[in-house]
Amino acid sequence: MTYSVQVKVMPLKELLDPQGKAVMGGLSNMGLSAVQDVRVGKSITLQIDADSENAARQIAEDAAKKLLANPVMEYFEISVN
Amino acid sequence: MTYSVQVKVMPLKELLDPQGKAVMGGLSNMGLSAVQDVRVGKSITLQIDADSENAARQIAEDAAKKLLANPVMEYFEISVN
């Protein structure tokens, strides 16, 4: 079966996120001052052929650790639909 | 109250996603051939000061339409936590 697996890769909370800061500046300039903080990461959708949901999640975790996320700067979350 | 709002911005399904194709090539080279398709988008977390969940969602939608997503190439989804 093919599972659609969502991997969210975000900058670590301890680190500055210059892209997020830039977006926040842009939003302030446009009058959207209700936005207090912005963080920008990646959202990656994988279509994975696997026997079970758990197997698909395992493959996605493998992919995230080896290629999708840089653990020095980023953390990731996986959800399977 | 401050709401944490998640905006997911993904390339439109009709369009090629070269970054996704590159990631898929990388995963294949690493032996993760169970991955059939990859699409790469942005995941943006906004901290929004608003009176209600609906107001926060409205502000996020405004931000997404005006700045975060390019409707020619991308669609977005909003979820409020």
PDB file of C-alpha atoms in Angstrom:
ATOM      1  CA  MET A   1       0.000   0.000   0.000  1.00  0.00           C
ATOM      2  CA  THR A   2       1.113   3.563  -0.563  1.00  0.00           C
ATOM      3  CA  TYR A   3       1.170   5.814   2.472  1.00  0.00           C
ATOM      4  CA  SER A   4       1.340   9.593   2.365  1.00  0.00           C
ATOM      5  CA  VAL A   5       3.848  10.611   5.020  1.00  0.00           C
ATOM      6  CA  GLN A   6       4.340  14.189   6.137  1.00  0.00           C
ATOM      7  CA  VAL A   7       7.764  15.243   7.426  1.00  0.00           C
ATOM      8  CA  LYS A   8       7.963  18.671   9.034  1.00  0.00           C
ATOM      9  CA  VAL A   9      11.519  20.007   9.406  1.00  0.00           C
ATOM     10  CA  MET A  10      11.860  23.118  11.578  1.00  0.00           C
ATOM     11  CA  PRO A  11      14.832  25.144  12.856  1.00  0.00           C
ATOM     12  CA  LEU A  12      15.719  24.254  16.468  1.00  0.00           C
ATOM     13  CA  LYS A  13      14.006  26.511  18.999  1.00  0.00           C
ATOM     14  CA  GLU A  14      17.354  27.581  20.466  1.00  0.00           C
ATOM     15  CA  LEU A  15      18.559  28.968  17.129  1.00  0.00           C
ATOM     16  CA  LEU A  16      17.814  32.241  15.403  1.00  0.00           C
ATOM     17  CA  ASP A  17      15.715  31.881  12.281  1.00  0.00           C
ATOM     18  CA  PRO A  18      16.691  34.752   9.953  1.00  0.00           C
ATOM     19  CA  GLN A  19      14.131  33.750   7.319  1.00  0.00           C
ATOM     20  CA  GLY A  20      11.395  33.820   9.946  1.00  0.00           C
ATOM     21  CA  LYS A  21      12.566  37.216  11.182  1.00  0.00           C
ATOM     22  CA  ALA A  22      12.487  38.552   7.611  1.00  0.00           C
ATOM     23  CA  VAL A  23       8.947  37.274   7.101  1.00  0.00           C
ATOM     24  CA  MET A  24       7.887  38.868  10.396  1.00  0.00           C
ATOM     25  CA  GLY A  25       9.348  42.195   9.272  1.00  0.00           C
ATOM     26  CA  GLY A  26       7.424  41.916   6.014  1.00  0.00           C
ATOM     27  CA  LEU A  27       4.165  41.173   7.827  1.00  0.00           C
ATOM     28  CA  SER A  28       4.695  44.134  10.209  1.00  0.00           C
ATOM     29  CA  ASN A  29       5.267  46.430   7.229  1.00  0.00           C
ATOM     30  CA  MET A  30       1.985  45.209   5.769  1.00  0.00           C
ATOM     31  CA  GLY A  31       0.134  46.081   8.953  1.00  0.00           C
ATOM     32  CA  LEU A  32      -0.189  42.555  10.323  1.00  0.00           C
ATOM     33  CA  SER A  33       1.318  43.457  13.680  1.00  0.00           C
ATOM     34  CA  ALA A  34      -0.676  40.789  15.553  1.00  0.00           C
ATOM     35  CA  VAL A  35       1.956  38.293  14.430  1.00  0.00           C
ATOM     36  CA  GLN A  36       4.429  37.978  17.316  1.00  0.00           C
ATOM     37  CA  ASP A  37       6.832  35.402  15.968  1.00  0.00           C
ATOM     38  CA  VAL A  38       7.470  33.505  12.743  1.00  0.00           C
ATOM     39  CA  ARG A  39       9.512  30.395  12.135  1.00  0.00           C
ATOM     40  CA  VAL A  40      10.021  28.983   8.664  1.00  0.00           C
ATOM     41  CA  GLY A  41      10.829  25.351   8.009  1.00  0.00           C
ATOM     42  CA  LYS A  42      10.222  22.715   5.365  1.00  0.00           C
ATOM     43  CA  SER A  43       7.214  20.552   4.792  1.00  0.00           C
ATOM     44  CA  ILE A  44       8.015  17.392   2.864  1.00  0.00           C
ATOM     45  CA  THR A  45       5.405  14.929   1.624  1.00  0.00           C
ATOM     46  CA  LEU A  46       6.645  11.426   0.840  1.00  0.00           C
ATOM     47  CA  GLN A  47       4.615   8.753  -0.976  1.00  0.00           C
ATOM     48  CA  ILE A  48       5.953   5.516   0.487  1.00  0.00           C
ATOM     49  CA  ASP A  49       5.209   1.937  -0.612  1.00  0.00           C
ATOM     50  CA  ALA A  50       5.134  -0.148   2.565  1.00  0.00           C
ATOM     51  CA  ASP A  51       3.337  -3.107   4.172  1.00  0.00           C
ATOM     52  CA  SER A  52       2.136  -1.177   7.202  1.00  0.00           C
ATOM     53  CA  GLU A  53       1.838   2.310   8.597  1.00  0.00           C
ATOM     54  CA  ASN A  54       4.670   1.567  11.010  1.00  0.00           C
ATOM     55  CA  ALA A  55       6.957   0.423   8.212  1.00  0.00           C
ATOM     56  CA  ALA A  56       6.193   3.609   6.262  1.00  0.00           C
ATOM     57  CA  ARG A  57       6.932   5.710   9.334  1.00  0.00           C
ATOM     58  CA  GLN A  58      10.243   3.866   9.812  1.00  0.00           C
ATOM     59  CA  ILE A  59      11.294   4.570   6.218  1.00  0.00           C
ATOM     60  CA  ALA A  60      10.363   8.242   6.583  1.00  0.00           C
ATOM     61  CA  GLU A  61      12.369   8.489   9.823  1.00  0.00           C
ATOM     62  CA  ASP A  62      15.339   6.951   8.056  1.00  0.00           C
ATOM     63  CA  ALA A  63      15.007   9.442   5.197  1.00  0.00           C
ATOM     64  CA  ALA A  64      14.660  12.378   7.593  1.00  0.00           C
ATOM     65  CA  LYS A  65      17.735  11.374   9.609  1.00  0.00           C
ATOM     66  CA  LYS A  66      19.916  10.639   6.587  1.00  0.00           C
ATOM     67  CA  LEU A  67      18.884  13.356   4.170  1.00  0.00           C
ATOM     68  CA  LEU A  68      15.969  15.637   4.972  1.00  0.00           C
ATOM     69  CA  ALA A  69      16.977  17.211   8.286  1.00  0.00           C
ATOM     70  CA  ASN A  70      20.282  18.539   9.555  1.00  0.00           C
ATOM     71  CA  PRO A  71      20.280  17.612  13.262  1.00  0.00           C
ATOM     72  CA  VAL A  72      22.733  20.398  14.123  1.00  0.00           C
ATOM     73  CA  MET A  73      20.179  23.023  13.125  1.00  0.00           C
ATOM     74  CA  GLU A  74      16.835  21.303  12.686  1.00  0.00           C
ATOM     75  CA  TYR A  75      14.384  18.885  14.265  1.00  0.00           C
ATOM     76  CA  PHE A  76      11.704  16.914  12.480  1.00  0.00           C
ATOM     77  CA  GLU A  77       8.218  15.553  13.105  1.00  0.00           C
ATOM     78  CA  ILE A  78       6.573  12.744  11.163  1.00  0.00           C
ATOM     79  CA  SER A  79       2.891  12.092  10.636  1.00  0.00           C
ATOM     80  CA  VAL A  80       1.357   9.365   8.495  1.00  0.00           C
ATOM     81  CA  ASN A  81      -2.015   9.778   6.778  1.00  0.00           C
TER      82      ASN A  81
ATOM     83  CA  MET B   1      -4.392  35.132  23.756  1.00  0.00           C
ATOM     84  CA  THR B   2      -1.548  33.888  21.582  1.00  0.00           C
ATOM     85  CA  TYR B   3      -2.380  31.185  19.076  1.00  0.00           C
ATOM     86  CA  SER B   4       0.167  29.003  17.323  1.00  0.00           C
ATOM     87  CA  VAL B   5      -0.908  28.815  13.703  1.00  0.00           C
ATOM     88  CA  GLN B   6       0.606  26.436  11.198  1.00  0.00           C
ATOM     89  CA  VAL B   7       0.675  27.424   7.519  1.00  0.00           C
ATOM     90  CA  LYS B   8       1.703  24.719   5.076  1.00  0.00           C
ATOM     91  CA  VAL B   9       2.661  26.036   1.622  1.00  0.00           C
ATOM     92  CA  MET B  10       3.082  23.366  -1.063  1.00  0.00           C
ATOM     93  CA  PRO B  11       3.744  23.471  -4.814  1.00  0.00           C
ATOM     94  CA  LEU B  12       0.541  22.994  -6.833  1.00  0.00           C
ATOM     95  CA  LYS B  13      -0.088  19.368  -7.775  1.00  0.00           C
ATOM     96  CA  GLU B  14      -0.150  20.230 -11.484  1.00  0.00           C
ATOM     97  CA  LEU B  15       3.387  21.616 -11.408  1.00  0.00           C
ATOM     98  CA  LEU B  16       6.734  19.883 -11.462  1.00  0.00           C
ATOM     99  CA  ASP B  17       8.635  20.118  -8.190  1.00  0.00           C
ATOM    100  CA  PRO B  18      12.348  20.011  -9.067  1.00  0.00           C
ATOM    101  CA  GLN B  19      13.425  20.149  -5.418  1.00  0.00           C
ATOM    102  CA  GLY B  20      11.197  17.158  -4.651  1.00  0.00           C
ATOM    103  CA  LYS B  21      12.580  15.268  -7.654  1.00  0.00           C
ATOM    104  CA  ALA B  22      16.130  15.982  -6.444  1.00  0.00           C
ATOM    105  CA  VAL B  23      15.319  14.686  -2.966  1.00  0.00           C
ATOM    106  CA  MET B  24      13.764  11.568  -4.474  1.00  0.00           C
ATOM    107  CA  GLY B  25      16.916  10.972  -6.512  1.00  0.00           C
ATOM    108  CA  GLY B  26      19.000  11.318  -3.351  1.00  0.00           C
ATOM    109  CA  LEU B  27      16.807   8.863  -1.455  1.00  0.00           C
ATOM    110  CA  SER B  28      16.992   6.326  -4.312  1.00  0.00           C
ATOM    111  CA  ASN B  29      20.771   6.593  -4.324  1.00  0.00           C
ATOM    112  CA  MET B  30      20.750   5.857  -0.595  1.00  0.00           C
ATOM    113  CA  GLY B  31      18.726   2.704  -1.124  1.00  0.00           C
ATOM    114  CA  LEU B  32      15.384   4.081   0.025  1.00  0.00           C
ATOM    115  CA  SER B  33      13.594   3.003  -3.134  1.00  0.00           C
ATOM    116  CA  ALA B  34      10.236   2.537  -1.355  1.00  0.00           C
ATOM    117  CA  VAL B  35       9.734   6.283  -1.708  1.00  0.00           C
ATOM    118  CA  GLN B  36       7.613   6.784  -4.833  1.00  0.00           C
ATOM    119  CA  ASP B  37       7.213  10.541  -4.835  1.00  0.00           C
ATOM    120  CA  VAL B  38       8.470  13.562  -2.914  1.00  0.00           C
ATOM    121  CA  ARG B  39       7.118  17.084  -2.793  1.00  0.00           C
ATOM    122  CA  VAL B  40       8.879  19.832  -0.871  1.00  0.00           C
ATOM    123  CA  GLY B  41       7.104  22.892   0.458  1.00  0.00           C
ATOM    124  CA  LYS B  42       7.327  25.307   3.354  1.00  0.00           C
ATOM    125  CA  SER B  43       6.040  24.948   6.867  1.00  0.00           C
ATOM    126  CA  ILE B  44       5.531  28.281   8.595  1.00  0.00           C
ATOM    127  CA  THR B  45       4.596  28.661  12.256  1.00  0.00           C
ATOM    128  CA  LEU B  46       3.044  31.982  13.251  1.00  0.00           C
ATOM    129  CA  GLN B  47       2.467  33.111  16.846  1.00  0.00           C
ATOM    130  CA  ILE B  48      -0.586  35.340  16.566  1.00  0.00           C
ATOM    131  CA  ASP B  49      -2.163  37.557  19.237  1.00  0.00           C
ATOM    132  CA  ALA B  50      -5.920  37.408  18.696  1.00  0.00           C
ATOM    133  CA  ASP B  51      -9.215  37.355  20.567  1.00  0.00           C
ATOM    134  CA  SER B  52     -10.398  34.054  19.166  1.00  0.00           C
ATOM    135  CA  GLU B  53      -9.210  31.071  17.177  1.00  0.00           C
ATOM    136  CA  ASN B  54     -11.217  32.295  14.205  1.00  0.00           C
ATOM    137  CA  ALA B  55      -9.615  35.741  14.329  1.00  0.00           C
ATOM    138  CA  ALA B  56      -6.162  34.126  14.432  1.00  0.00           C
ATOM    139  CA  ARG B  57      -7.035  31.944  11.449  1.00  0.00           C
ATOM    140  CA  GLN B  58      -8.250  35.012   9.552  1.00  0.00           C
ATOM    141  CA  ILE B  59      -4.969  36.855  10.184  1.00  0.00           C
ATOM    142  CA  ALA B  60      -2.967  33.805   9.075  1.00  0.00           C
ATOM    143  CA  GLU B  61      -5.028  33.524   5.891  1.00  0.00           C
ATOM    144  CA  ASP B  62      -4.391  37.198   5.178  1.00  0.00           C
ATOM    145  CA  ALA B  63      -0.651  36.693   5.730  1.00  0.00           C
ATOM    146  CA  ALA B  64      -0.605  33.605   3.519  1.00  0.00           C
ATOM    147  CA  LYS B  65      -2.458  35.309   0.673  1.00  0.00           C
ATOM    148  CA  LYS B  66      -0.423  38.507   0.802  1.00  0.00           C
ATOM    149  CA  LEU B  67       3.059  37.241   1.552  1.00  0.00           C
ATOM    150  CA  LEU B  68       3.624  33.586   2.345  1.00  0.00           C
ATOM    151  CA  ALA B  69       2.254  31.803  -0.714  1.00  0.00           C
ATOM    152  CA  ASN B  70       2.511  32.554  -4.415  1.00  0.00           C
ATOM    153  CA  PRO B  71      -0.897  31.489  -5.799  1.00  0.00           C
ATOM    154  CA  VAL B  72       0.521  30.972  -9.304  1.00  0.00           C
ATOM    155  CA  MET B  73       2.704  28.141  -8.053  1.00  0.00           C
ATOM    156  CA  GLU B  74       1.587  27.222  -4.559  1.00  0.00           C
ATOM    157  CA  TYR B  75      -1.433  26.434  -2.410  1.00  0.00           C
ATOM    158  CA  PHE B  76      -1.645  26.697   1.361  1.00  0.00           C
ATOM    159  CA  GLU B  77      -3.356  25.005   4.287  1.00  0.00           C
ATOM    160  CA  ILE B  78      -3.891  26.544   7.713  1.00  0.00           C
ATOM    161  CA  SER B  79      -4.287  24.786  11.048  1.00  0.00           C
ATOM    162  CA  VAL B  80      -4.604  26.427  14.449  1.00  0.00           C
ATOM    163  CA  ASN B  81      -3.387  24.760  17.636  1.00  0.00           C
TER     164      ASN B  81
END
